[in-house]
Amino acid sequence: MPWLIPGSGCDMKGDGISNFREFLARLVSNRLALAGGVVVVSLFLLSLLAPQIAPYDPDEVDVKNILAGPGRQHLCGTDDVGRDVFSRMVYGARISLKVGFVAVGLATMIGVVLGALAGFYRGWVENVIMRFVDLMLCFPSFFLILAVVAILEPSIWNIMIIIGLTGWMGVARLVRAEFLTLRERDFVIAARSLGAADLRIIFVHILPNALPPVLVSATLGVAGAILTESALSFFGPGGAAAHAVLGKYLDGRKRQYRNSLVVITLSGLIYSNNRTRL
Amino acid sequence: MIVFLLKRLVAMIPMLLGITVISFAVIHLAPGSPTDMETMMMPKASLEAKARLRALYGLDQPLHIQYWNWLRRLVKFDFGDSFAPDRKKVIDKIAERLPITILINVLSLFMIFLVAIPIGVLSATHQDTFFDKVTTVFVFLGFATPTFWLALLSMILFGVHLQLLPISGIKSMGYEELSGIGKVIDVGRHLVLPLLLSAFGGLAGVSRYMRANMLEVIRMDYIVTARAKGLRESVVIYKHALRNALMPVVTILGLSVPGLIGGSVIFESIFAIPGMGQMFYQSVMSRDYPVVMGGLVIGAVLTLLGNLLADISYALVDPRVRVRHEG
């Protein structure tokens, strides 16, 4: 089968189990990667099991303990209306991850489709698409995102979509480059001579071979999207304050310096981890 | 070289047009109108009054005509008047604030290159050593940390606890009374934190790129030749290898411009620096459409210019690029 590239991680018909073993063996031998893996997995577990892990409801108000310092009752203290900081951070991690994956998923889809069309059809299709890519790359994306978010109703979904819509250009360039070389390969000619339609050649034959670099850039993209969202919710129009968004959290803290260091540090650290490890 | 330059300049024209179309579309396809801001708080405002207000700003006309009018004025650098109470010309507002943003970005780019290039070179020549690992962790720390978070922490540390550096604005209270050198020092002290922080975030990109290039170059035949001639290692690395590895890094310069300009929104808002980023943020918040559009256009044009500059310097240092484009 044409899409079997040894070691590329996308051979769909390969022996899944031995592949996974090899992956594990290589992971264990690389201590840095292993440490990163542990952090990522625990973050995922943290956000998946948020209701089980968080000791309080993230929006529950404890009137008696407003602005409490870290202690036995509240692991990381409480905020200005008495909500448990630790619980809110656990839920915040959940939203951050969701934003990262949805935004990058959208960006990757757009990028793959446009890049594939440009690389496969060449000619004016390629010209139009790639000039559009150049154009979008000219805009400082934070400007664009900020403008749109401020104009649209600020909701976490809008933010995800906008980050996705402004982040597909790199993927499109990557996919196009892959398609340019892959479309000349023998297996594509073979598929065509068997009478395969264009769409089938693009998505069934070429695309699986073009995916590895896309996946790498997507993992980096998740980190970028999370960070962008954090900056956005920090700067106002982002995730509505009711959400336990980490970035918003930092903003809320900005107003009271008291015991803020703990919170700022902790939520910041969660971010940093997200970013380096993903 | 002239042919190359002309080609690049001509290629910029459709890009500029595209930039204006997108900026216009982003602002005008959104629901809500800037006049809402003025009428929302006035329950007495009649429909007629609202319509008059819309007509005053030309918002009642079809989109393509609004765009055409806007574009016609744009050619004369007339971005219209701000909706803000001061009713200043947008171009004046931007011109007032652009220099400080450019100054900060140029300085931080300079710092990034000053630190990242040696790091990249050394970690390539000392691949997999302790130094390589430590710097890798260091630069990725900068990459991974949310800048606004680090900015807040450093404000608390240097501004509040240590009382070493000012934490907002670019001038102290008694700025006017200071002597010439005093003024420079004062502004410098205000810029230390924003500069260091924005450079910290940008280290990873350049240094990793530099490292990768250097690793590639030192495996080239001409490096083997240089060593075989018996040249000293420092000459081989810093004269023969560095020059060739440095060239592609120039393109990064162009590519990092939009990120830097976007990032200045964050820095200028946090450190209360009266630059373009802060202005853009404020105008977005108050739906000051002309300023937002002006900001988008200028931001994109700056990026275009950055790319052009990178292309030109690339062509200057690498004759192969020139030939390919002229041929």
Coordinates of C-alpha atoms in Angstrom, one line a residue:
Chain A
M1 CA 0.0 0.0 0.0
P2 CA 1.4 3.4 -0.9
W3 CA 0.9 5.1 2.4
L4 CA 3.1 2.7 4.3
I5 CA 6.1 4.7 5.2
P6 CA 8.2 2.8 7.8
G7 CA 8.6 4.7 11.0
S8 CA 6.5 7.7 10.0
G9 CA 3.9 6.7 12.5
C10 CA 1.1 6.8 10.0
D11 CA 1.2 3.3 8.5
M12 CA -2.4 2.5 9.1
K13 CA -2.1 -1.2 8.4
G14 CA 1.1 -1.8 10.4
D15 CA 1.3 -4.1 13.4
G16 CA -0.2 -1.6 15.9
I17 CA 1.0 -3.4 19.0
S18 CA 4.7 -3.8 18.1
N19 CA 4.7 -0.2 16.9
F20 CA 3.4 0.9 20.3
R21 CA 6.0 -1.2 22.0
E22 CA 8.8 0.4 20.0
F23 CA 7.3 3.8 20.8
L24 CA 7.4 3.0 24.5
A25 CA 10.9 1.7 24.4
R26 CA 12.1 4.8 22.7
L27 CA 10.2 7.0 25.0
V28 CA 11.7 5.4 28.1
S29 CA 15.2 5.7 26.7
N30 CA 14.8 9.5 26.4
R31 CA 14.5 10.9 29.9
L32 CA 13.5 14.4 28.8
A33 CA 10.7 13.1 26.5
L34 CA 9.6 10.8 29.3
A35 CA 9.3 13.7 31.8
G36 CA 7.4 15.7 29.2
G37 CA 5.1 12.8 28.6
V38 CA 4.4 12.4 32.2
V39 CA 3.5 16.1 32.6
V40 CA 1.2 16.0 29.5
V41 CA -0.6 12.8 30.6
S42 CA -1.1 14.1 34.1
L43 CA -2.4 17.4 32.7
F44 CA -4.9 15.5 30.6
L45 CA -6.0 13.4 33.5
L46 CA -6.3 16.5 35.6
S47 CA -8.6 18.1 33.1
L48 CA -10.5 14.9 32.3
L49 CA -11.1 14.1 36.0
A50 CA -11.6 17.7 37.0
P51 CA -14.9 17.0 38.8
Q52 CA -13.3 14.2 40.8
I53 CA -10.1 16.1 41.6
A54 CA -11.3 19.6 42.3
P55 CA -12.4 19.7 46.0
Y56 CA -15.0 22.4 45.3
D57 CA -17.3 23.5 42.5
P58 CA -15.2 26.2 40.6
D59 CA -18.0 28.7 41.0
E60 CA -19.0 27.9 44.5
V61 CA -18.6 30.9 46.8
D62 CA -17.3 30.5 50.4
V63 CA -18.3 33.7 52.0
K64 CA -16.5 33.1 55.2
N65 CA -13.1 32.7 53.5
I66 CA -12.7 35.5 51.0
L67 CA -9.2 36.1 49.9
A68 CA -7.9 33.3 52.2
G69 CA -4.3 32.3 51.9
P70 CA -3.3 28.8 51.0
G71 CA -4.2 26.4 53.8
R72 CA -5.7 23.1 54.7
Q73 CA -9.3 24.1 53.8
H74 CA -8.4 25.7 50.5
L75 CA -5.3 24.3 49.0
C76 CA -4.3 27.4 47.1
G77 CA -6.5 29.9 48.9
T78 CA -9.6 31.7 47.6
D79 CA -10.2 34.6 45.4
D80 CA -11.9 37.9 45.9
V81 CA -15.4 36.4 46.0
G82 CA -14.4 33.3 47.9
R83 CA -14.1 30.8 45.1
D84 CA -11.5 28.0 45.6
V85 CA -8.5 28.8 43.6
F86 CA -7.2 25.2 43.2
S87 CA -10.6 24.0 41.9
R88 CA -10.8 26.9 39.5
M89 CA -7.3 26.1 38.2
V90 CA -8.2 22.5 37.6
Y91 CA -11.2 23.5 35.6
G92 CA -9.2 26.2 33.9
A93 CA -6.7 23.6 32.6
R94 CA -9.7 21.9 31.1
I95 CA -10.8 24.9 29.2
S96 CA -7.3 25.7 28.1
L97 CA -6.8 22.2 26.6
K98 CA -10.2 22.4 24.9
V99 CA -9.3 25.8 23.4
G100 CA -6.0 24.4 22.2
F101 CA -7.4 21.4 20.5
V102 CA -10.5 22.9 19.0
A103 CA -8.6 25.9 17.6
V104 CA -5.8 23.8 16.2
G105 CA -8.2 21.2 14.8
L106 CA -10.0 24.0 12.9
A107 CA -6.7 25.5 11.7
T108 CA -5.4 22.2 10.6
M109 CA -8.5 21.3 8.7
I110 CA -8.5 24.6 6.8
G111 CA -4.8 24.4 6.2
V112 CA -4.9 20.8 5.0
V113 CA -7.7 21.4 2.6
L114 CA -6.3 24.6 1.1
G115 CA -2.8 23.4 1.0
A116 CA -3.8 20.1 -0.6
L117 CA -5.8 21.9 -3.3
A118 CA -3.0 24.3 -4.0
G119 CA -0.4 21.6 -4.2
F120 CA -2.5 19.2 -6.2
Y121 CA -4.0 21.5 -8.8
R122 CA -1.2 24.0 -9.2
G123 CA -1.9 26.8 -11.7
W124 CA -4.3 29.6 -10.7
V125 CA -5.7 27.7 -7.8
E126 CA -2.3 27.5 -6.2
N127 CA -1.7 31.2 -7.0
V128 CA -4.8 32.4 -5.5
I129 CA -4.5 30.3 -2.4
M130 CA -0.9 31.0 -1.7
R131 CA -1.2 34.7 -2.2
F132 CA -4.0 34.6 0.3
V133 CA -1.7 32.8 2.7
D134 CA 0.9 35.5 2.2
L135 CA -1.7 38.1 2.8
M136 CA -3.0 36.6 6.0
L137 CA 0.6 36.2 7.2
C138 CA 1.1 39.9 7.0
F139 CA -1.4 40.7 9.8
P140 CA 0.0 40.6 13.3
S141 CA -2.4 37.9 14.3
F142 CA -2.9 39.2 17.8
F143 CA -4.2 42.5 16.3
L144 CA -6.7 40.6 14.1
I145 CA -7.8 38.3 16.8
L146 CA -8.3 41.1 19.3
A147 CA -10.3 43.1 16.9
V148 CA -12.6 40.3 16.0
V149 CA -13.1 39.1 19.5
A150 CA -13.9 42.6 20.7
I151 CA -16.5 43.0 17.9
L152 CA -18.1 39.6 18.2
E153 CA -19.8 38.4 21.4
P154 CA -16.9 37.4 23.6
S155 CA -17.4 33.7 24.3
I156 CA -14.9 30.9 24.6
W157 CA -16.2 29.3 21.3
N158 CA -15.8 32.5 19.4
I159 CA -12.2 32.7 20.6
M160 CA -11.5 29.1 19.6
I161 CA -12.9 29.7 16.1
I162 CA -11.0 32.9 15.6
I163 CA -7.7 31.5 16.8
G164 CA -8.4 28.7 14.3
L165 CA -9.2 31.0 11.5
T166 CA -6.1 33.0 11.9
G167 CA -3.7 30.1 12.4
W168 CA -4.0 27.9 9.4
M169 CA -1.4 29.5 7.1
G170 CA 1.6 27.5 8.3
V171 CA -0.2 24.2 7.8
A172 CA -1.3 25.2 4.3
R173 CA 2.2 26.0 3.3
L174 CA 3.5 22.7 4.8
V175 CA 0.8 20.6 3.1
R176 CA 1.3 22.3 -0.2
A177 CA 5.0 21.6 -0.1
E178 CA 4.4 17.9 0.6
F179 CA 1.8 17.7 -2.1
L180 CA 4.2 19.2 -4.7
T181 CA 6.6 16.4 -4.4
L182 CA 4.1 13.6 -3.6
R183 CA 1.9 14.3 -6.6
E184 CA 4.7 13.3 -9.0
R185 CA 5.2 9.9 -7.4
D186 CA 4.4 6.7 -9.1
F187 CA 1.7 5.6 -6.8
V188 CA -0.3 8.7 -7.7
I189 CA 0.1 7.9 -11.4
A190 CA -1.0 4.4 -10.6
A191 CA -4.1 5.5 -8.8
R192 CA -4.9 7.9 -11.6
S193 CA -4.5 5.2 -14.3
L194 CA -6.9 3.0 -12.3
G195 CA -9.4 5.8 -12.8
A196 CA -9.5 7.3 -9.3
A197 CA -11.2 10.6 -9.0
D198 CA -9.2 13.7 -8.0
L199 CA -10.7 13.9 -4.5
R200 CA -9.9 10.2 -3.9
I201 CA -6.3 10.7 -4.9
I202 CA -6.0 13.8 -2.7
F203 CA -7.5 12.5 0.4
V204 CA -7.0 8.7 0.3
H205 CA -3.7 8.4 -1.5
I206 CA -1.6 11.6 -1.0
L207 CA -2.9 13.1 2.2
P208 CA -1.9 10.2 4.6
N209 CA 1.7 10.6 3.3
A210 CA 1.7 14.3 3.9
L211 CA 0.5 14.1 7.5
P212 CA 3.6 13.6 9.6
P213 CA 4.9 17.2 9.4
V214 CA 1.4 18.5 9.9
L215 CA 1.1 16.6 13.1
V216 CA 4.3 18.0 14.4
S217 CA 3.2 21.6 13.6
A218 CA -0.2 20.9 15.1
T219 CA 1.3 19.9 18.5
L220 CA 3.2 23.2 18.6
G221 CA 0.1 24.9 17.4
V222 CA -1.9 23.6 20.4
A223 CA 0.6 25.3 22.7
G224 CA 0.4 28.5 20.8
A225 CA -3.3 28.6 20.8
I226 CA -3.5 28.0 24.5
L227 CA -1.1 30.9 25.1
T228 CA -3.0 33.2 22.7
E229 CA -6.3 32.4 24.5
S230 CA -4.6 33.1 27.9
A231 CA -3.5 36.5 26.6
L232 CA -6.9 37.2 25.2
S233 CA -8.8 36.4 28.3
F234 CA -6.3 38.3 30.3
F235 CA -6.9 41.4 28.2
G236 CA -10.6 41.7 28.7
P237 CA -12.9 40.7 25.9
G238 CA -12.0 37.0 26.1
G239 CA -13.6 34.2 28.0
A240 CA -16.4 35.5 30.1
A241 CA -15.3 36.1 33.6
A242 CA -17.7 33.5 34.9
H243 CA -15.6 30.8 33.2
A244 CA -12.8 29.5 35.3
V245 CA -10.3 30.5 32.6
L246 CA -6.7 30.6 33.7
G247 CA -5.9 33.8 31.8
K248 CA -8.9 35.6 33.3
Y249 CA -7.7 34.4 36.6
L250 CA -4.5 36.2 36.3
D251 CA -6.5 39.3 35.4
G252 CA -8.7 39.0 38.4
R253 CA -5.6 38.7 40.5
K254 CA -4.1 41.8 39.1
R255 CA -6.5 43.9 41.2
Q256 CA -5.5 42.5 44.5
Y257 CA -1.9 42.1 45.2
R258 CA -2.6 40.3 48.5
N259 CA -1.7 36.6 48.2
S260 CA -1.6 37.1 44.4
L261 CA 1.9 35.8 44.0
V262 CA 0.8 32.3 44.8
V263 CA -2.0 32.3 42.3
I264 CA -0.1 34.0 39.6
T265 CA 2.8 31.7 40.0
L266 CA 0.7 28.6 40.0
S267 CA -1.6 29.3 37.1
G268 CA 1.4 30.6 35.2
L269 CA 3.2 27.4 35.8
I270 CA 0.3 25.4 34.5
Y271 CA 0.6 27.4 31.3
S272 CA 4.3 27.0 31.0
N273 CA 3.9 23.3 31.3
N274 CA 1.2 23.1 28.7
R275 CA 3.3 25.0 26.3
T276 CA 6.6 23.2 26.7
R277 CA 5.3 19.8 26.8
L278 CA 2.7 19.7 24.1
Chain B
M1 CA 19.9 44.3 -7.8
I2 CA 17.7 47.1 -9.2
V3 CA 15.6 44.6 -11.1
F4 CA 15.2 42.6 -8.0
L5 CA 14.2 45.6 -6.0
L6 CA 11.6 46.7 -8.6
K7 CA 10.1 43.2 -8.8
R8 CA 9.7 43.1 -5.1
L9 CA 8.1 46.6 -4.9
V10 CA 5.6 45.8 -7.7
A11 CA 4.7 42.5 -5.9
M12 CA 3.8 44.6 -2.9
I13 CA 1.0 46.5 -4.6
P14 CA -1.6 43.6 -4.7
M15 CA -0.6 42.7 -1.2
L16 CA -1.4 46.2 0.0
L17 CA -4.7 46.1 -1.6
G18 CA -5.5 42.8 -0.1
I19 CA -4.5 44.1 3.3
T20 CA -7.0 46.9 3.0
V21 CA -9.8 44.6 1.9
I22 CA -9.3 42.3 4.8
S23 CA -9.0 45.1 7.4
F24 CA -12.2 46.6 6.0
A25 CA -14.0 43.3 5.9
V26 CA -13.1 42.4 9.5
I27 CA -14.4 45.5 10.9
H28 CA -17.5 46.0 8.8
L29 CA -18.9 42.5 8.6
A30 CA -19.2 42.4 12.3
P31 CA -22.6 43.0 13.9
G32 CA -23.2 46.2 15.8
S33 CA -22.3 49.7 14.7
P34 CA -19.9 52.3 16.2
T35 CA -22.9 54.6 16.6
D36 CA -24.3 52.1 19.0
M37 CA -21.7 53.3 21.5
E38 CA -23.0 56.9 21.3
T39 CA -26.7 56.1 21.3
M40 CA -26.8 53.1 23.7
M41 CA -26.6 55.2 26.7
M42 CA -29.2 57.7 25.5
P43 CA -32.7 56.1 25.6
K44 CA -34.1 59.3 24.2
A45 CA -32.2 58.9 20.9
S46 CA -34.8 58.5 18.3
L47 CA -34.4 56.2 15.2
E48 CA -34.1 59.4 13.1
A49 CA -31.2 60.6 15.3
K50 CA -29.5 57.3 15.0
A51 CA -29.9 57.4 11.2
R52 CA -28.5 60.9 11.0
L53 CA -25.5 59.8 13.1
R54 CA -25.0 56.9 10.7
A55 CA -25.2 59.2 7.7
L56 CA -22.7 61.5 9.4
Y57 CA -20.1 58.8 9.4
G58 CA -21.1 57.5 6.0
L59 CA -22.2 54.2 7.5
D60 CA -25.5 54.2 5.7
Q61 CA -24.0 53.6 2.3
P62 CA -23.4 50.2 0.6
L63 CA -20.3 48.4 1.8
H64 CA -18.4 48.6 -1.5
I65 CA -19.0 52.3 -1.7
Q66 CA -17.8 52.7 1.9
Y67 CA -14.7 50.7 1.0
W68 CA -14.0 52.7 -2.2
N69 CA -14.3 56.0 -0.3
W70 CA -12.1 54.7 2.4
L71 CA -9.5 53.5 -0.1
R72 CA -9.5 56.8 -1.9
R73 CA -8.7 58.6 1.3
L74 CA -6.2 56.0 2.2
V75 CA -4.1 56.7 -0.8
K76 CA -3.6 60.2 0.7
F77 CA -2.8 58.7 4.1
D78 CA -6.1 59.9 5.4
F79 CA -7.5 57.3 7.7
G80 CA -10.3 59.6 8.8
D81 CA -11.0 60.9 12.2
S82 CA -11.1 59.0 15.4
F83 CA -14.5 58.3 17.0
A84 CA -12.9 59.1 20.3
P85 CA -13.9 62.3 22.0
D86 CA -10.7 64.0 21.0
R87 CA -11.7 63.6 17.3
K88 CA -8.1 63.6 16.2
K89 CA -7.0 62.4 12.8
V90 CA -6.2 58.7 12.9
I91 CA -2.9 59.2 11.0
D92 CA -1.8 61.8 13.6
K93 CA -2.7 59.4 16.4
I94 CA -0.7 56.6 14.8
A95 CA 2.3 58.8 13.9
E96 CA 2.4 60.0 17.5
R97 CA 2.7 56.5 18.9
L98 CA 4.5 54.6 16.2
P99 CA 8.0 55.7 17.0
I100 CA 8.0 54.3 20.5
T101 CA 6.7 51.0 19.3
I102 CA 9.2 50.7 16.5
L103 CA 12.0 51.8 18.9
I104 CA 11.1 49.0 21.4
N105 CA 10.7 46.4 18.7
V106 CA 14.0 47.2 17.0
L107 CA 15.8 47.2 20.3
S108 CA 14.3 43.9 21.4
L109 CA 15.1 42.4 18.0
F110 CA 18.6 43.6 18.4
M111 CA 18.8 42.0 21.8
I112 CA 17.4 38.8 20.6
F113 CA 20.0 38.5 17.9
L114 CA 22.8 39.6 20.2
V115 CA 22.0 36.8 22.6
A116 CA 20.4 34.1 20.5
I117 CA 23.1 33.9 17.8
P118 CA 26.0 33.1 20.2
I119 CA 23.7 30.6 22.0
G120 CA 22.8 29.0 18.7
V121 CA 26.4 28.8 17.5
L122 CA 27.9 27.6 20.8
S123 CA 25.2 24.9 21.3
A124 CA 25.8 23.7 17.7
T125 CA 29.6 23.5 18.2
H126 CA 29.1 22.0 21.6
Q127 CA 26.2 19.7 20.6
D128 CA 24.7 17.6 23.4
T129 CA 27.0 19.0 26.1
F130 CA 25.8 20.5 29.4
F131 CA 25.8 24.0 27.8
D132 CA 23.6 22.9 25.0
K133 CA 21.1 21.3 27.3
V134 CA 21.0 24.3 29.7
T135 CA 20.5 26.8 27.0
T136 CA 17.9 24.7 25.4
V137 CA 15.9 24.6 28.6
F138 CA 16.5 28.4 29.0
V139 CA 15.2 29.4 25.6
F140 CA 12.2 27.2 25.7
L141 CA 11.4 28.5 29.1
G142 CA 11.1 31.9 27.5
F143 CA 9.1 30.5 24.6
A144 CA 6.7 28.7 26.9
T145 CA 6.1 31.3 29.6
P146 CA 3.1 33.6 29.0
T147 CA 4.8 36.9 28.6
F148 CA 2.1 38.9 30.5
W149 CA 2.5 36.6 33.5
L150 CA 6.2 37.0 33.6
A151 CA 5.7 40.7 33.1
L152 CA 3.5 40.9 36.2
L153 CA 5.9 38.8 38.3
S154 CA 8.8 41.0 37.3
M155 CA 6.9 44.1 38.0
I156 CA 6.2 42.8 41.5
L157 CA 9.8 41.8 42.0
F158 CA 11.7 44.7 40.5
G159 CA 9.2 47.4 41.0
V160 CA 7.5 46.7 44.3
H161 CA 9.8 44.6 46.3
L162 CA 13.3 45.7 45.2
Q163 CA 12.1 49.2 44.1
L164 CA 14.8 49.0 41.4
L165 CA 12.9 49.9 38.3
P166 CA 9.9 51.9 37.4
I167 CA 7.0 49.7 36.3
S168 CA 4.9 51.8 34.1
G169 CA 5.1 54.5 31.4
I170 CA 8.2 55.6 29.7
K171 CA 8.9 58.8 31.6
S172 CA 9.2 59.7 35.2
M173 CA 7.2 62.5 36.8
G174 CA 10.1 65.0 36.8
Y175 CA 11.2 64.1 33.2
E176 CA 11.1 67.7 31.9
E177 CA 13.6 68.9 34.5
L178 CA 16.2 66.3 33.7
S179 CA 19.3 67.0 31.7
G180 CA 19.8 65.5 28.3
I181 CA 21.6 62.4 29.6
G182 CA 19.3 62.2 32.5
K183 CA 16.4 62.0 30.1
V184 CA 18.0 59.1 28.1
I185 CA 18.7 57.3 31.3
D186 CA 15.2 57.8 32.6
V187 CA 13.6 56.4 29.4
G188 CA 16.1 53.6 29.4
R189 CA 15.2 52.6 33.0
H190 CA 11.6 52.4 32.0
L191 CA 12.3 50.3 29.0
V192 CA 14.5 47.7 30.7
L193 CA 11.8 45.4 31.8
P194 CA 9.6 45.4 28.6
L195 CA 12.7 44.9 26.5
L196 CA 14.2 42.1 28.5
L197 CA 10.9 40.3 28.6
S198 CA 10.0 40.6 25.0
A199 CA 13.5 39.5 24.0
F200 CA 13.3 36.5 26.4
G201 CA 10.2 35.3 24.5
G202 CA 11.8 35.6 21.1
L203 CA 15.1 33.8 22.0
A204 CA 13.9 30.3 21.2
G205 CA 13.0 30.8 17.6
V206 CA 16.3 32.5 16.5
S207 CA 18.6 30.4 18.6
R208 CA 17.2 27.1 17.6
Y209 CA 17.2 28.1 14.0
M210 CA 20.7 29.3 14.3
R211 CA 21.7 26.0 15.9
A212 CA 20.1 23.9 13.2
N213 CA 21.8 26.0 10.4
M214 CA 25.1 25.8 12.1
L215 CA 24.9 22.0 12.5
E216 CA 24.1 21.7 8.8
V217 CA 26.9 24.0 7.8
I218 CA 29.7 22.5 9.8
R219 CA 29.2 19.2 8.1
M220 CA 29.8 20.8 4.6
D221 CA 32.8 20.0 2.5
Y222 CA 34.2 23.5 2.6
I223 CA 34.5 23.3 6.4
V224 CA 36.4 20.1 6.1
T225 CA 38.6 21.8 3.5
A226 CA 39.2 24.7 5.9
R227 CA 40.1 22.4 8.7
A228 CA 42.3 20.4 6.4
K229 CA 44.2 23.5 5.5
G230 CA 45.1 23.7 9.1
L231 CA 43.1 26.8 10.0
R232 CA 42.5 27.4 13.6
E233 CA 39.1 26.1 14.9
S234 CA 37.9 29.6 15.8
V235 CA 38.6 30.9 12.3
V236 CA 36.8 27.9 10.8
I237 CA 33.8 28.4 13.0
Y238 CA 33.5 32.2 13.1
K239 CA 34.7 33.0 9.6
H240 CA 33.8 30.2 7.4
A241 CA 30.8 28.5 9.0
L242 CA 29.1 31.4 10.8
R243 CA 28.8 33.6 7.7
N244 CA 26.9 30.9 5.8
A245 CA 24.8 29.8 8.7
L246 CA 23.8 33.4 9.5
M247 CA 22.2 34.1 6.1
P248 CA 18.9 32.2 6.5
V249 CA 18.5 33.7 9.9
V250 CA 18.0 37.0 8.2
T251 CA 14.6 35.7 6.9
I252 CA 13.5 35.1 10.4
L253 CA 13.9 38.8 11.0
G254 CA 11.1 39.5 8.5
L255 CA 8.9 36.7 9.8
S256 CA 9.2 37.8 13.4
V257 CA 7.8 41.3 12.7
P258 CA 4.1 40.5 13.0
G259 CA 4.7 38.6 16.2
L260 CA 6.6 41.5 17.7
I261 CA 4.0 44.0 16.7
G262 CA 1.2 41.8 18.0
G263 CA 3.2 41.3 21.2
S264 CA 3.5 45.0 21.7
V265 CA -0.2 45.1 22.5
I266 CA 0.5 43.0 25.5
F267 CA 3.7 44.8 26.7
E268 CA 2.4 48.3 26.1
S269 CA -0.9 47.6 27.9
I270 CA 0.8 46.0 30.9
F271 CA 3.6 48.6 31.2
A272 CA 1.4 51.5 30.2
I273 CA 3.7 52.5 27.4
P274 CA 2.0 55.0 25.1
G275 CA 2.7 53.1 21.9
M276 CA 0.7 51.7 19.0
G277 CA -0.1 48.5 20.7
Q278 CA -1.7 50.2 23.6
M279 CA -3.6 52.5 21.3
F280 CA -4.9 49.6 19.3
Y281 CA -6.1 47.8 22.4
Q282 CA -7.9 50.9 23.6
S283 CA -9.5 51.6 20.3
V284 CA -10.6 48.0 20.0
M285 CA -12.2 48.2 23.4
S286 CA -14.1 51.4 22.5
R287 CA -14.9 50.2 19.0
D288 CA -13.1 53.2 17.5
Y289 CA -13.4 51.7 14.0
P290 CA -11.2 54.2 12.1
V291 CA -8.3 53.7 14.5
V292 CA -8.7 50.0 14.5
M293 CA -8.7 49.9 10.7
G294 CA -5.7 52.2 10.6
G295 CA -3.9 50.0 13.1
L296 CA -4.6 46.9 11.2
V297 CA -3.4 48.4 8.0
I298 CA -0.3 50.0 9.5
G299 CA 0.6 46.8 11.3
A300 CA 0.3 44.8 8.1
V301 CA 2.3 47.3 6.1
L302 CA 5.0 47.3 8.7
T303 CA 5.2 43.5 8.3
L304 CA 5.4 43.9 4.5
L305 CA 8.2 46.3 4.9
G306 CA 9.9 44.0 7.4
N307 CA 9.7 41.2 4.8
L308 CA 11.0 43.5 2.1
L309 CA 13.9 44.5 4.3
A310 CA 14.7 40.9 5.0
D311 CA 14.5 40.0 1.3
I312 CA 16.8 42.9 0.4
S313 CA 19.4 42.1 3.0
Y314 CA 19.2 38.4 2.1
A315 CA 19.9 39.4 -1.5
L316 CA 22.7 41.6 -0.5
V317 CA 24.5 38.9 1.5
D318 CA 23.7 36.0 -0.8
P319 CA 24.4 36.6 -4.5
R320 CA 22.6 33.3 -5.4
V321 CA 19.3 34.8 -4.4
R322 CA 19.8 37.9 -6.6
V323 CA 20.6 35.8 -9.6
R324 CA 17.6 33.5 -9.2
H325 CA 15.2 36.4 -9.0
E326 CA 16.7 38.3 -11.9
G327 CA 17.0 35.3 -14.2

